[in-house]
Tab-separated table of C-alpha atoms and ligand atoms in Angstrom:
chain	number	residue	atom	x	y	z
A	222	UNK	CA	-0.133	0.082	0.098
A	223	UNK	CA	2.707	2.440	1.015
A	224	UNK	CA	4.577	1.887	-2.146
A	225	UNK	CA	1.742	2.188	-4.218
A	226	UNK	CA	0.730	5.664	-2.815
A	227	UNK	CA	4.758	6.713	-3.067
A	228	UNK	CA	4.553	5.958	-6.756
A	229	UNK	CA	1.490	7.844	-6.944
A	230	UNK	CA	2.945	10.755	-4.975
A	231	UNK	CA	6.112	10.411	-7.220
A	232	UNK	CA	4.023	10.531	-10.884
A	233	UNK	CA	2.525	13.705	-9.260
A	234	UNK	CA	5.475	15.742	-8.847
A	235	UNK	CA	7.578	13.930	-11.662
A	236	UNK	CA	5.144	15.682	-14.310
A	237	UNK	CA	5.970	18.931	-12.780
A	238	UNK	CA	9.505	18.389	-12.886
A	239	UNK	CA	10.212	17.371	-8.956
A	240	UNK	CA	11.984	14.321	-8.260
A	241	UNK	CA	11.975	12.055	-4.799
A	242	UNK	CA	15.362	11.312	-4.556
A	243	UNK	CA	17.905	10.250	-2.076
A	244	UNK	CA	20.983	13.074	-1.972
A	245	UNK	CA	24.235	12.923	-0.061
A	246	UNK	CA	23.136	10.483	2.310
A	247	UNK	CA	26.991	10.352	3.730
A	248	UNK	CA	27.166	13.944	4.239
A	249	UNK	CA	27.805	14.772	7.826
A	250	UNK	CA	26.374	18.569	7.555
A	251	UNK	CA	22.484	18.739	8.232
A	252	UNK	CA	20.653	20.281	4.953
A	253	UNK	CA	19.344	23.456	6.123
A	254	UNK	CA	15.796	24.458	5.823
A	255	UNK	CA	15.960	25.800	2.611
A	256	UNK	CA	12.432	27.900	3.006
A	257	UNK	CA	10.990	29.615	0.241
A	258	UNK	CA	14.850	28.981	-1.804
A	259	UNK	CA	13.567	25.643	-3.767
A	260	UNK	CA	16.769	24.927	-5.629
A	261	UNK	CA	18.528	22.405	-3.741
A	262	UNK	CA	20.774	21.134	-5.825
A	263	UNK	CA	22.181	24.881	-6.858
A	264	UNK	CA	22.017	25.624	-3.433
A	265	UNK	CA	24.262	22.672	-1.910
A	266	UNK	CA	26.366	22.522	-4.723
A	267	UNK	CA	27.611	26.236	-3.557
A	268	UNK	CA	27.705	24.948	0.125
A	269	UNK	CA	29.838	21.626	-1.262
A	270	UNK	CA	31.871	24.516	-3.283
A	271	UNK	CA	32.350	26.470	-0.016
A	272	UNK	CA	33.614	24.163	2.235
A	273	UNK	CA	36.447	22.666	-0.687
A	274	UNK	CA	37.400	26.338	-0.778
A	275	UNK	CA	37.538	26.927	3.115
A	276	UNK	CA	39.418	23.516	3.238
A	277	UNK	CA	42.068	24.998	0.982
A	278	UNK	CA	41.954	27.997	1.711
A	279	UNK	CA	41.668	29.198	-1.209
A	280	UNK	CA	42.264	33.114	-1.820
A	281	UNK	CA	40.080	36.106	-2.916
A	282	UNK	CA	36.857	37.267	-2.991
A	283	UNK	CA	33.118	35.992	-4.174
A	284	UNK	CA	31.020	37.924	-6.340
A	285	UNK	CA	27.550	37.574	-8.215
A	286	UNK	CA	26.751	39.395	-11.391
A	287	UNK	CA	23.021	39.524	-12.149
A	288	UNK	CA	21.725	39.879	-8.324
A	289	UNK	CA	18.168	40.987	-9.024
A	290	UNK	CA	16.766	40.765	-5.727
A	291	UNK	CA	19.945	39.033	-3.855
A	292	UNK	CA	18.254	36.018	-3.336
A	293	UNK	CA	21.540	34.314	-4.646
A	294	UNK	CA	23.361	36.346	-3.091
A	295	UNK	CA	22.505	35.899	0.288
A	296	UNK	CA	23.756	32.619	0.074
A	297	UNK	CA	26.513	33.370	-1.126
A	298	UNK	CA	27.241	35.648	1.670
A	299	UNK	CA	26.124	33.307	3.978
A	300	UNK	CA	28.018	30.794	2.894
A	301	UNK	CA	31.373	32.736	2.798
A	302	UNK	CA	30.760	35.133	5.767
A	303	UNK	CA	34.842	36.345	5.823
A	304	UNK	CA	35.124	36.930	2.348
A	305	UNK	CA	34.209	40.602	0.654
A	306	UNK	CA	30.992	40.425	-1.874
A	307	UNK	CA	30.607	42.021	-4.722
A	308	UNK	CA	27.342	42.700	-6.144
A	309	UNK	CA	26.953	43.568	-9.811
A	310	UNK	CA	23.354	44.328	-11.196
A	311	UNK	CA	22.077	47.426	-12.706
A	312	UNK	CA	19.286	47.348	-9.999
A	313	UNK	CA	17.297	48.141	-13.146
A	314	UNK	CA	16.506	45.484	-15.240
A	315	UNK	CA	18.689	44.393	-18.799
A	316	UNK	CA	20.278	47.379	-20.454
A	317	UNK	CA	18.861	48.023	-24.119
A	318	UNK	CA	22.682	47.436	-25.611
A	319	UNK	CA	22.249	43.760	-24.230
A	320	UNK	CA	18.835	43.225	-25.354
A	321	UNK	CA	19.614	44.433	-28.918
A	322	UNK	CA	22.009	41.558	-28.918
A	323	UNK	CA	19.862	38.723	-28.335
A	324	UNK	CA	16.860	39.693	-30.223
A	325	UNK	CA	19.645	40.140	-33.565
A	326	UNK	CA	21.233	36.942	-32.765
A	327	UNK	CA	17.669	35.025	-31.932
A	328	UNK	CA	18.717	33.903	-28.213
A	329	UNK	CA	15.630	35.471	-26.705
A	330	UNK	CA	13.152	38.130	-26.428
A	331	UNK	CA	15.247	39.655	-23.854
A	332	UNK	CA	11.438	40.750	-22.358
A	333	UNK	CA	12.036	39.535	-18.646
A	334	UNK	CA	11.868	42.581	-16.403
A	335	UNK	CA	14.060	42.709	-13.557
A	336	UNK	CA	13.442	46.583	-12.482
A	337	UNK	CA	11.415	45.501	-9.472
A	338	UNK	CA	14.419	45.842	-7.211
A	339	UNK	CA	16.743	48.049	-5.221
A	340	UNK	CA	20.371	48.411	-3.473
A	341	UNK	CA	18.663	48.397	0.189
A	342	UNK	CA	16.281	45.399	-0.664
A	343	UNK	CA	19.260	43.514	-1.672
A	344	UNK	CA	21.272	44.832	1.499
A	345	UNK	CA	18.359	43.921	3.795
A	346	UNK	CA	19.096	40.027	3.030
A	347	UNK	CA	22.613	40.196	3.307
A	348	UNK	CA	23.486	37.951	6.410
A	349	UNK	CA	26.579	39.872	6.348
A	350	UNK	CA	25.990	43.257	5.282
A	351	UNK	CA	29.409	44.560	5.929
A	352	UNK	CA	30.891	42.405	3.829
A	353	UNK	CA	28.855	43.507	0.670
A	354	UNK	CA	30.067	46.298	-1.898
A	355	UNK	CA	27.570	47.177	-4.522
A	356	UNK	CA	28.788	47.532	-8.199
A	357	UNK	CA	25.518	49.389	-9.397
A	358	UNK	CA	25.330	49.888	-13.100
A	359	UNK	CA	26.373	48.060	-16.714
A	360	UNK	CA	28.846	45.372	-16.251
A	361	UNK	CA	31.744	44.860	-17.539
A	362	UNK	CA	31.695	49.314	-16.755
A	363	UNK	CA	31.621	48.862	-13.226
A	364	UNK	CA	34.531	46.229	-13.062
A	365	UNK	CA	36.659	48.902	-14.174
A	366	UNK	CA	39.705	49.819	-11.932
A	367	UNK	CA	39.091	46.924	-9.719
A	368	UNK	CA	42.195	45.132	-8.063
A	369	UNK	CA	41.013	41.730	-6.730
A	370	UNK	CA	40.954	38.276	-7.035
A	371	UNK	CA	38.133	35.268	-6.634
A	372	UNK	CA	37.619	32.206	-5.411
A	373	UNK	CA	33.742	32.087	-5.826
A	374	UNK	CA	31.978	33.861	-8.744
A	375	UNK	CA	28.071	33.213	-9.942
A	376	UNK	CA	27.289	34.588	-13.448
A	377	UNK	CA	23.355	34.875	-13.549
A	378	UNK	CA	22.736	38.046	-16.376
A	379	UNK	CA	20.673	35.682	-18.709
A	380	UNK	CA	21.848	37.212	-21.778
A	381	UNK	CA	25.100	36.785	-23.966
A	382	UNK	CA	26.859	39.515	-24.028
A	383	UNK	CA	27.301	40.084	-20.043
A	384	UNK	CA	27.971	36.420	-19.687
A	385	UNK	CA	30.868	36.415	-22.560
A	386	UNK	CA	32.203	39.666	-20.364
A	387	UNK	CA	31.808	38.049	-16.830
A	388	UNK	CA	33.537	34.982	-18.133
A	389	UNK	CA	36.444	37.057	-19.826
A	390	UNK	CA	36.684	39.130	-16.603
A	391	UNK	CA	36.803	36.709	-13.963
A	392	UNK	CA	38.165	33.851	-15.263
A	393	UNK	CA	41.497	35.478	-15.292
A	394	UNK	CA	41.147	36.581	-11.616
A	395	UNK	CA	40.223	33.120	-10.581
A	396	UNK	CA	42.431	32.354	-7.450
A	397	UNK	CA	43.529	28.313	-8.096
A	398	UNK	CA	40.778	26.047	-6.181
A	399	UNK	CA	37.958	28.502	-7.341
A	400	UNK	CA	34.592	27.734	-9.652
A	401	UNK	CA	32.328	30.042	-11.354
A	402	UNK	CA	28.521	28.972	-11.594
A	403	UNK	CA	26.971	29.970	-14.806
A	404	UNK	CA	23.166	29.811	-14.383
A	405	UNK	CA	20.870	28.947	-17.455
A	406	UNK	CA	23.795	27.079	-19.843
A	407	UNK	CA	21.054	24.516	-20.947
A	408	UNK	CA	18.150	27.123	-20.706
A	409	UNK	CA	16.162	27.101	-23.851
A	410	UNK	CA	14.674	30.270	-23.187
A	411	UNK	CA	18.123	31.689	-23.208
A	412	UNK	CA	20.001	29.971	-25.873
A	413	UNK	CA	22.787	33.047	-25.531
A	414	UNK	CA	23.805	31.583	-22.229
A	415	UNK	CA	25.092	28.453	-24.144
A	416	UNK	CA	26.802	29.995	-26.765
A	417	UNK	CA	28.772	32.571	-24.683
A	418	UNK	CA	30.079	29.882	-22.656
A	419	UNK	CA	31.190	27.915	-25.517
A	420	UNK	CA	32.417	30.149	-27.215
A	421	UNK	CA	34.700	31.488	-24.033
A	422	UNK	CA	35.102	27.700	-23.124
A	423	UNK	CA	36.541	27.035	-26.836
A	424	UNK	CA	38.790	29.796	-27.107
A	425	UNK	CA	40.712	28.949	-23.521
A	426	UNK	CA	40.536	24.820	-23.915
A	427	UNK	CA	38.097	24.682	-20.590
A	428	UNK	CA	35.142	22.018	-20.206
A	429	UNK	CA	32.139	23.590	-18.703
A	430	UNK	CA	30.764	21.120	-16.490
A	431	UNK	CA	26.478	20.800	-16.574
A	432	UNK	CA	24.459	21.190	-13.124
A	433	UNK	CA	21.302	19.641	-12.984
A	434	UNK	CA	19.905	22.299	-11.131
A	435	UNK	CA	16.483	24.488	-11.826
A	436	UNK	CA	17.831	26.333	-14.691
A	437	UNK	CA	20.310	23.956	-16.010
A	438	UNK	CA	23.431	26.166	-14.798
A	439	UNK	CA	27.187	24.975	-15.178
A	440	UNK	CA	30.771	25.043	-13.843
A	441	UNK	CA	33.803	25.986	-14.504
A	442	UNK	CA	36.928	25.598	-11.811
A	443	UNK	CA	40.598	26.260	-11.825
B	98	SAM	C1	17.845	36.539	-13.422
B	98	SAM	S1	18.450	37.751	-12.523
B	98	SAM	C2	19.463	37.340	-11.644
B	98	SAM	C3	18.814	36.675	-10.287
B	98	SAM	C4	19.843	36.491	-9.146
B	98	SAM	N1	20.951	36.043	-9.225
B	98	SAM	C5	19.137	35.685	-8.113
B	98	SAM	O1	19.231	35.112	-7.553
B	98	SAM	O2	17.626	35.492	-7.920
B	98	SAM	C6	19.810	38.761	-14.158
B	98	SAM	C7	19.989	40.245	-13.120
B	98	SAM	O3	21.038	40.243	-14.359
B	98	SAM	C8	21.162	41.509	-14.073
B	98	SAM	N2	21.839	41.982	-15.264
B	98	SAM	C9	21.784	41.406	-16.721
B	98	SAM	N3	22.503	42.192	-17.466
B	98	SAM	C10	23.480	43.153	-16.901
B	98	SAM	C11	24.552	43.992	-17.175
B	98	SAM	N4	25.001	44.301	-18.266
B	98	SAM	N5	24.857	44.542	-16.045
B	98	SAM	C12	24.624	44.812	-14.436
B	98	SAM	N6	23.744	43.818	-14.502
B	98	SAM	C13	22.553	42.940	-15.788
B	98	SAM	C14	19.653	41.962	-14.724
B	98	SAM	O4	19.007	43.978	-14.162
B	98	SAM	C15	19.054	41.493	-13.428
B	98	SAM	O5	18.838	41.624	-12.003
């Protein structure tokens, strides 16, 4: 009877792309309550990478390009309490220049609106606000003049131009033992993400590792 109910429940969730599977059963750290933050695979992968970085004492700051309301940035901040966290975003949504490329190359419509946010709203979510440095404006212009290296970077800008520019900027500044997460690598709504990652990786002889998280991201390490 129990088996039958489990099968029925699994089938119900399966249709909604939700899978009831065991995960990390030999991990000694109890999984946090990820209330309202449903991307378990992405969150747990971040946690595992953060642990590796800590164990190897990898130097450098952490960053996210494409912060929006700060949901993932808050997790980066939580996992790296001692590292400076650079937050890059227009905080006003996509730029027209990037959208033009999307349309011209038929990558996406670029129509999603990410303007309903603010720096104050984002900072209010950060558990270690004093470690946050806000870089408001168009990336890569907002990175000019910085002299930092990084151990962890999340690139979540959806569009081809800022993803490629972020890889060009951050890969050379990534410390050995560091990781770059790129969102939307296999997301067919944002085809430019895979184009940008593959272009950069082919140029540099790198192989990205696809991630089975909600939006189909990828990881690059050094
Ligand atoms: C999908 S949202 C980021 C979601 C976020 N990581 C989260 O945890 O919810 C994409 C963000 O990228 C930003 N963005 C896109 N292109 C950009 C650029 N060239 N410069 C700065 N920000 C950009 C947008 O403003 C938007 O807030």
